[in-house]
mmCIF file of C-alpha atoms in Angstrom:
data_model
loop_
_atom_site.group_PDB
_atom_site.id
_atom_site.type_symbol
_atom_site.label_atom_id
_atom_site.label_comp_id
_atom_site.label_asym_id
_atom_site.label_seq_id
_atom_site.Cartn_x
_atom_site.Cartn_y
_atom_site.Cartn_z
ATOM 1 C CA ASP U 97 -164.981 -7.602 -29.859
ATOM 2 C CA GLY U 98 -166.382 -7.167 -33.361
ATOM 3 C CA GLY U 99 -169.537 -5.186 -33.733
ATOM 4 C CA ILE U 100 -171.351 -2.026 -34.668
ATOM 5 C CA THR U 101 -171.104 1.044 -32.459
ATOM 6 C CA GLN U 102 -173.670 3.803 -32.628
ATOM 7 C CA SER U 103 -173.291 7.079 -30.803
ATOM 8 C CA PRO U 104 -174.688 8.899 -29.037
ATOM 9 C CA LYS U 105 -177.334 6.719 -27.422
ATOM 10 C CA TYR U 106 -179.632 9.726 -26.926
ATOM 11 C CA LEU U 107 -179.653 12.940 -28.942
ATOM 12 C CA PHE U 108 -181.743 16.081 -28.771
ATOM 13 C CA ARG U 109 -182.254 18.418 -31.692
ATOM 14 C CA LYS U 110 -183.291 22.043 -31.559
ATOM 15 C CA GLU U 111 -185.496 23.604 -34.211
ATOM 16 C CA GLY U 112 -183.539 24.328 -37.409
ATOM 17 C CA GLN U 113 -180.495 22.379 -36.290
ATOM 18 C CA ASN U 114 -178.644 19.656 -38.180
ATOM 19 C CA VAL U 115 -177.446 16.714 -36.101
ATOM 20 C CA THR U 116 -175.131 13.835 -37.000
ATOM 21 C CA LEU U 117 -175.457 10.267 -35.793
ATOM 22 C CA SER U 118 -172.328 8.156 -35.772
ATOM 23 C CA CYS U 119 -172.042 4.529 -36.909
ATOM 24 C CA GLU U 120 -168.762 2.582 -36.847
ATOM 25 C CA GLN U 121 -168.221 -1.128 -37.570
ATOM 26 C CA ASN U 122 -165.170 -3.338 -37.183
ATOM 27 C CA LEU U 123 -166.673 -6.405 -38.868
ATOM 28 C CA ASN U 124 -164.985 -5.643 -42.205
ATOM 29 C CA HIS U 125 -168.423 -5.546 -43.811
ATOM 30 C CA ASP U 126 -168.853 -3.955 -47.235
ATOM 31 C CA ALA U 127 -172.412 -2.739 -46.925
ATOM 32 C CA MET U 128 -173.913 -0.401 -44.331
ATOM 33 C CA TYR U 129 -177.468 0.799 -43.766
ATOM 34 C CA TRP U 130 -179.495 3.355 -41.850
ATOM 35 C CA TYR U 131 -183.044 2.661 -40.691
ATOM 36 C CA ARG U 132 -185.641 4.667 -38.892
ATOM 37 C CA GLN U 133 -188.016 2.907 -36.470
ATOM 38 C CA ASP U 134 -191.280 4.451 -35.309
ATOM 39 C CA PRO U 135 -193.867 2.701 -33.121
ATOM 40 C CA GLY U 136 -196.082 0.476 -35.265
ATOM 41 C CA GLN U 137 -194.131 1.305 -38.443
ATOM 42 C CA GLY U 138 -191.425 -1.322 -38.434
ATOM 43 C CA LEU U 139 -188.010 -0.546 -39.915
ATOM 44 C CA ARG U 140 -187.828 1.920 -42.791
ATOM 45 C CA LEU U 141 -184.674 2.215 -44.876
ATOM 46 C CA ILE U 142 -183.190 5.716 -45.103
ATOM 47 C CA TYR U 143 -179.904 5.196 -46.979
ATOM 48 C CA TYR U 144 -177.547 2.348 -47.744
ATOM 49 C CA SER U 145 -174.030 1.990 -49.047
ATOM 50 C CA GLN U 146 -172.507 -1.086 -50.665
ATOM 51 C CA ILE U 147 -169.023 0.342 -51.153
ATOM 52 C CA VAL U 148 -166.881 3.263 -50.044
ATOM 53 C CA ASN U 149 -167.743 6.608 -51.697
ATOM 54 C CA ASP U 150 -171.056 5.299 -52.989
ATOM 55 C CA PHE U 151 -174.527 5.251 -51.418
ATOM 56 C CA GLN U 152 -178.157 5.024 -52.477
ATOM 57 C CA LYS U 153 -181.400 6.461 -51.192
ATOM 58 C CA GLY U 154 -183.767 4.159 -49.403
ATOM 59 C CA ASP U 155 -187.492 4.556 -48.972
ATOM 60 C CA ILE U 156 -187.475 7.689 -46.790
ATOM 61 C CA ALA U 157 -184.294 9.630 -47.671
ATOM 62 C CA GLU U 158 -185.817 13.125 -47.692
ATOM 63 C CA GLY U 159 -184.373 15.305 -44.936
ATOM 64 C CA TYR U 160 -181.351 13.042 -44.389
ATOM 65 C CA SER U 161 -177.831 12.891 -45.770
ATOM 66 C CA VAL U 162 -174.963 10.395 -45.465
ATOM 67 C CA SER U 163 -171.318 9.935 -46.406
ATOM 68 C CA ARG U 164 -169.125 6.845 -46.785
ATOM 69 C CA GLU U 165 -165.508 8.002 -46.820
ATOM 70 C CA LYS U 166 -164.217 4.956 -44.947
ATOM 71 C CA LYS U 167 -165.328 1.337 -45.007
ATOM 72 C CA GLU U 168 -165.795 1.370 -41.235
ATOM 73 C CA SER U 169 -167.895 4.515 -40.951
ATOM 74 C CA PHE U 170 -171.329 5.601 -42.225
ATOM 75 C CA PRO U 171 -172.546 8.758 -40.446
ATOM 76 C CA LEU U 172 -176.120 9.988 -40.863
ATOM 77 C CA THR U 173 -177.038 13.686 -40.741
ATOM 78 C CA VAL U 174 -180.591 14.596 -39.881
ATOM 79 C CA THR U 175 -181.082 17.984 -41.482
ATOM 80 C CA SER U 176 -183.461 20.796 -40.578
ATOM 81 C CA ALA U 177 -185.519 19.758 -43.621
ATOM 82 C CA GLN U 178 -186.631 16.647 -41.731
ATOM 83 C CA LYS U 179 -189.725 18.007 -39.998
ATOM 84 C CA ASN U 180 -190.506 14.967 -37.898
ATOM 85 C CA PRO U 181 -187.128 13.581 -36.787
ATOM 86 C CA THR U 182 -188.188 12.059 -33.469
ATOM 87 C CA ALA U 183 -187.530 8.322 -33.837
ATOM 88 C CA PHE U 184 -185.199 5.457 -33.020
ATOM 89 C CA TYR U 185 -182.370 5.262 -35.587
ATOM 90 C CA LEU U 186 -180.617 1.991 -36.301
ATOM 91 C CA CYS U 187 -177.408 1.366 -38.219
ATOM 92 C CA ALA U 188 -176.643 -2.043 -39.716
ATOM 93 C CA SER U 189 -173.959 -3.720 -41.801
ATOM 94 C CA SER U 190 -173.690 -6.826 -43.941
ATOM 95 C CA SER U 191 -171.057 -8.892 -45.716
ATOM 96 C CA ARG U 192 -171.203 -9.933 -49.358
ATOM 97 C CA ALA U 193 -170.325 -13.461 -48.278
ATOM 98 C CA ARG U 194 -173.652 -14.058 -46.510
ATOM 99 C CA SER U 195 -176.338 -12.498 -48.665
ATOM 100 C CA GLY U 196 -178.715 -10.278 -46.839
ATOM 101 C CA ILE U 197 -177.870 -10.953 -43.213
ATOM 102 C CA GLN U 198 -177.549 -7.637 -41.441
ATOM 103 C CA TYR U 199 -176.139 -6.963 -38.005
ATOM 104 C CA PHE U 200 -177.418 -4.016 -36.041
ATOM 105 C CA GLY U 201 -176.057 -1.469 -33.633
ATOM 106 C CA ALA U 202 -177.773 -0.549 -30.374
ATOM 107 C CA GLY U 203 -179.516 2.482 -31.860
ATOM 108 C CA THR U 204 -179.745 6.215 -31.258
ATOM 109 C CA ARG U 205 -182.907 7.772 -29.917
ATOM 110 C CA LEU U 206 -183.411 11.263 -31.367
ATOM 111 C CA SER U 207 -185.863 13.710 -29.840
ATOM 112 C CA VAL U 208 -186.796 17.269 -30.677
ATOM 113 C CA LEU U 209 -186.495 19.943 -27.983
ATOM 114 C CA GLN X 203 -200.423 -5.987 -51.212
ATOM 115 C CA LYS X 204 -197.418 -5.405 -48.977
ATOM 116 C CA GLU X 205 -194.334 -7.486 -49.702
ATOM 117 C CA VAL X 206 -194.186 -8.864 -46.160
ATOM 118 C CA GLU X 207 -197.099 -9.164 -43.752
ATOM 119 C CA GLN X 208 -196.649 -9.890 -40.060
ATOM 120 C CA ASP X 209 -199.314 -9.871 -37.358
ATOM 121 C CA PRO X 210 -198.266 -7.113 -34.916
ATOM 122 C CA GLY X 211 -199.914 -8.798 -31.933
ATOM 123 C CA PRO X 212 -199.524 -8.190 -29.099
ATOM 124 C CA LEU X 213 -199.226 -11.852 -28.198
ATOM 125 C CA SER X 214 -199.326 -12.823 -24.525
ATOM 126 C CA VAL X 215 -198.610 -16.398 -23.384
ATOM 127 C CA PRO X 216 -197.874 -18.156 -20.067
ATOM 128 C CA GLU X 217 -194.370 -19.352 -19.321
ATOM 129 C CA GLY X 218 -193.685 -22.767 -20.839
ATOM 130 C CA ALA X 219 -196.085 -22.315 -23.760
ATOM 131 C CA ILE X 220 -195.184 -23.024 -27.368
ATOM 132 C CA VAL X 221 -195.203 -19.810 -29.355
ATOM 133 C CA SER X 222 -195.819 -19.590 -33.093
ATOM 134 C CA LEU X 223 -194.880 -16.423 -34.970
ATOM 135 C CA ASN X 224 -195.595 -16.064 -38.669
ATOM 136 C CA CYS X 225 -195.009 -13.963 -41.753
ATOM 137 C CA THR X 226 -196.399 -14.160 -45.250
ATOM 138 C CA TYR X 227 -194.780 -12.650 -48.306
ATOM 139 C CA SER X 228 -195.710 -11.975 -51.899
ATOM 140 C CA ASN X 229 -192.403 -11.942 -53.779
ATOM 141 C CA SER X 230 -191.316 -15.421 -54.878
ATOM 142 C CA ALA X 231 -187.766 -14.120 -55.525
ATOM 143 C CA PHE X 232 -186.993 -14.084 -51.803
ATOM 144 C CA GLN X 233 -184.466 -16.792 -50.959
ATOM 145 C CA TYR X 234 -182.970 -15.803 -47.593
ATOM 146 C CA PHE X 235 -185.177 -15.661 -44.517
ATOM 147 C CA MET X 236 -184.293 -14.311 -41.112
ATOM 148 C CA TRP X 237 -185.814 -13.783 -37.708
ATOM 149 C CA TYR X 238 -184.600 -10.993 -35.482
ATOM 150 C CA ARG X 239 -185.382 -10.436 -31.807
ATOM 151 C CA GLN X 240 -185.565 -6.880 -30.517
ATOM 152 C CA TYR X 241 -185.770 -6.022 -26.848
ATOM 153 C CA SER X 242 -187.281 -2.684 -25.909
ATOM 154 C CA ARG X 243 -184.999 0.251 -26.791
ATOM 155 C CA LYS X 244 -182.302 -2.072 -28.193
ATOM 156 C CA GLY X 245 -181.123 -2.953 -31.687
ATOM 157 C CA PRO X 246 -182.446 -6.127 -33.383
ATOM 158 C CA GLU X 247 -180.315 -9.239 -32.963
ATOM 159 C CA LEU X 248 -180.235 -12.082 -35.463
ATOM 160 C CA LEU X 249 -181.972 -15.153 -34.083
ATOM 161 C CA MET X 250 -182.370 -17.543 -37.012
ATOM 162 C CA TYR X 251 -181.294 -17.630 -40.643
ATOM 163 C CA THR X 252 -182.630 -19.977 -43.330
ATOM 164 C CA TYR X 253 -181.816 -20.303 -46.987
ATOM 165 C CA SER X 254 -184.668 -21.401 -49.280
ATOM 166 C CA SER X 255 -187.209 -23.908 -47.929
ATOM 167 C CA GLY X 256 -187.078 -26.229 -44.955
ATOM 168 C CA ASN X 257 -186.615 -26.214 -41.220
ATOM 169 C CA LYS X 258 -183.798 -25.104 -38.991
ATOM 170 C CA GLU X 259 -183.544 -25.752 -35.285
ATOM 171 C CA ASP X 260 -181.433 -23.997 -32.674
ATOM 172 C CA GLY X 261 -182.149 -24.935 -29.081
ATOM 173 C CA ARG X 262 -185.713 -23.909 -28.242
ATOM 174 C CA PHE X 263 -186.148 -22.107 -31.572
ATOM 175 C CA THR X 264 -187.266 -23.613 -34.889
ATOM 176 C CA ALA X 265 -187.562 -21.662 -38.129
ATOM 177 C CA GLN X 266 -189.702 -23.003 -40.962
ATOM 178 C CA VAL X 267 -189.932 -21.798 -44.536
ATOM 179 C CA ASP X 268 -192.666 -22.924 -46.931
ATOM 180 C CA LYS X 269 -191.882 -21.290 -50.257
ATOM 181 C CA SER X 270 -194.847 -22.887 -52.007
ATOM 182 C CA SER X 271 -197.184 -21.058 -49.618
ATOM 183 C CA LYS X 272 -194.909 -18.022 -49.208
ATOM 184 C CA TYR X 273 -195.100 -18.479 -45.465
ATOM 185 C CA ILE X 274 -192.436 -18.517 -42.766
ATOM 186 C CA SER X 275 -192.732 -19.375 -39.100
ATOM 187 C CA LEU X 276 -190.725 -19.181 -35.914
ATOM 188 C CA PHE X 277 -191.580 -21.587 -33.101
ATOM 189 C CA ILE X 278 -190.402 -21.068 -29.543
ATOM 190 C CA ARG X 279 -190.650 -24.088 -27.241
ATOM 191 C CA ASP X 280 -190.794 -23.831 -23.457
ATOM 192 C CA SER X 281 -191.105 -20.056 -23.673
ATOM 193 C CA GLN X 282 -189.437 -18.008 -20.938
ATOM 194 C CA PRO X 283 -190.085 -14.481 -19.637
ATOM 195 C CA SER X 284 -186.715 -13.559 -21.159
ATOM 196 C CA ASP X 285 -188.239 -14.297 -24.589
ATOM 197 C CA SER X 286 -190.496 -11.250 -24.168
ATOM 198 C CA ALA X 287 -189.532 -8.996 -27.073
ATOM 199 C CA THR X 288 -190.567 -7.902 -30.545
ATOM 200 C CA TYR X 289 -189.833 -10.487 -33.234
ATOM 201 C CA LEU X 290 -189.135 -9.248 -36.746
ATOM 202 C CA CYS X 291 -189.118 -11.421 -39.846
ATOM 203 C CA ALA X 292 -186.898 -10.336 -42.720
ATOM 204 C CA MET X 293 -186.061 -11.643 -46.163
ATOM 205 C CA SER X 294 -183.822 -10.881 -49.120
ATOM 206 C CA TYR X 295 -183.207 -11.821 -52.742
ATOM 207 C CA SER X 296 -180.677 -14.391 -53.810
ATOM 208 C CA GLY X 297 -177.184 -13.209 -54.672
ATOM 209 C CA GLY X 298 -176.463 -10.299 -56.953
ATOM 210 C CA SER X 299 -175.571 -6.891 -55.573
ATOM 211 C CA ASN X 300 -178.841 -6.242 -53.804
ATOM 212 C CA TYR X 301 -178.336 -6.775 -50.125
ATOM 213 C CA LYS X 302 -181.466 -5.004 -49.000
ATOM 214 C CA LEU X 303 -183.688 -6.696 -46.477
ATOM 215 C CA THR X 304 -187.467 -6.453 -46.465
ATOM 216 C CA PHE X 305 -188.832 -6.515 -42.927
ATOM 217 C CA GLY X 306 -192.152 -7.344 -41.397
ATOM 218 C CA LYS X 307 -193.431 -4.802 -38.892
ATOM 219 C CA GLY X 308 -192.759 -7.101 -35.945
ATOM 220 C CA THR X 309 -194.823 -9.069 -33.422
ATOM 221 C CA LEU X 310 -194.700 -8.034 -29.773
ATOM 222 C CA LEU X 311 -194.509 -11.112 -27.536
ATOM 223 C CA THR X 312 -194.970 -11.154 -23.764
ATOM 224 C CA VAL X 313 -194.270 -14.347 -21.792
ATOM 225 C CA ASN X 314 -195.890 -14.174 -18.368
ATOM 226 C CA PRO X 315 -194.253 -15.949 -15.395
#
């Protein structure tokens, strides 16, 4: 089945620790995105990538880093510089052929220990 | 003025009611309009997609776009308890290389049996 797989479903971070959230898609989509969702805040764009080896900052990129070495994969690292990382993180992808429509993974819930 | 405004609710209706969900937007360049449904602790799923103005119907769901008023709506007929979720409107520009979506903050809907 085609889709977007995020792992893990739940993640706990200790103080000063970097953690990496995985996102893999087998939809052959060019573009991939990372969002953060907090209660009452809606979806906020962290980073996005339209092509392999290229990515751009979104609205709240500070404290996060990404890579796009393969078309299928777009991992997100939450660094120790992100002081308030507790949130629901969503990965999405889209195809050039259908402008704008994004398909989402099931999300990763990150909490601080 | 925010680019997309959406009443956060919560909205509570009895089973069988007609539900109307709405978003307003300020940027006339938006051409693609989407509605996503998000169940608690899950990723958003695409519900309806409309290009430019007009109506689109899919079963119990109807999406309407009024570009002259910069107003979009989602109607749910014969609402069911399984429709209880957060509904997010989203929109994007036409073509080009910008695939970013602008989201509303979501409306929480509860359908009571």
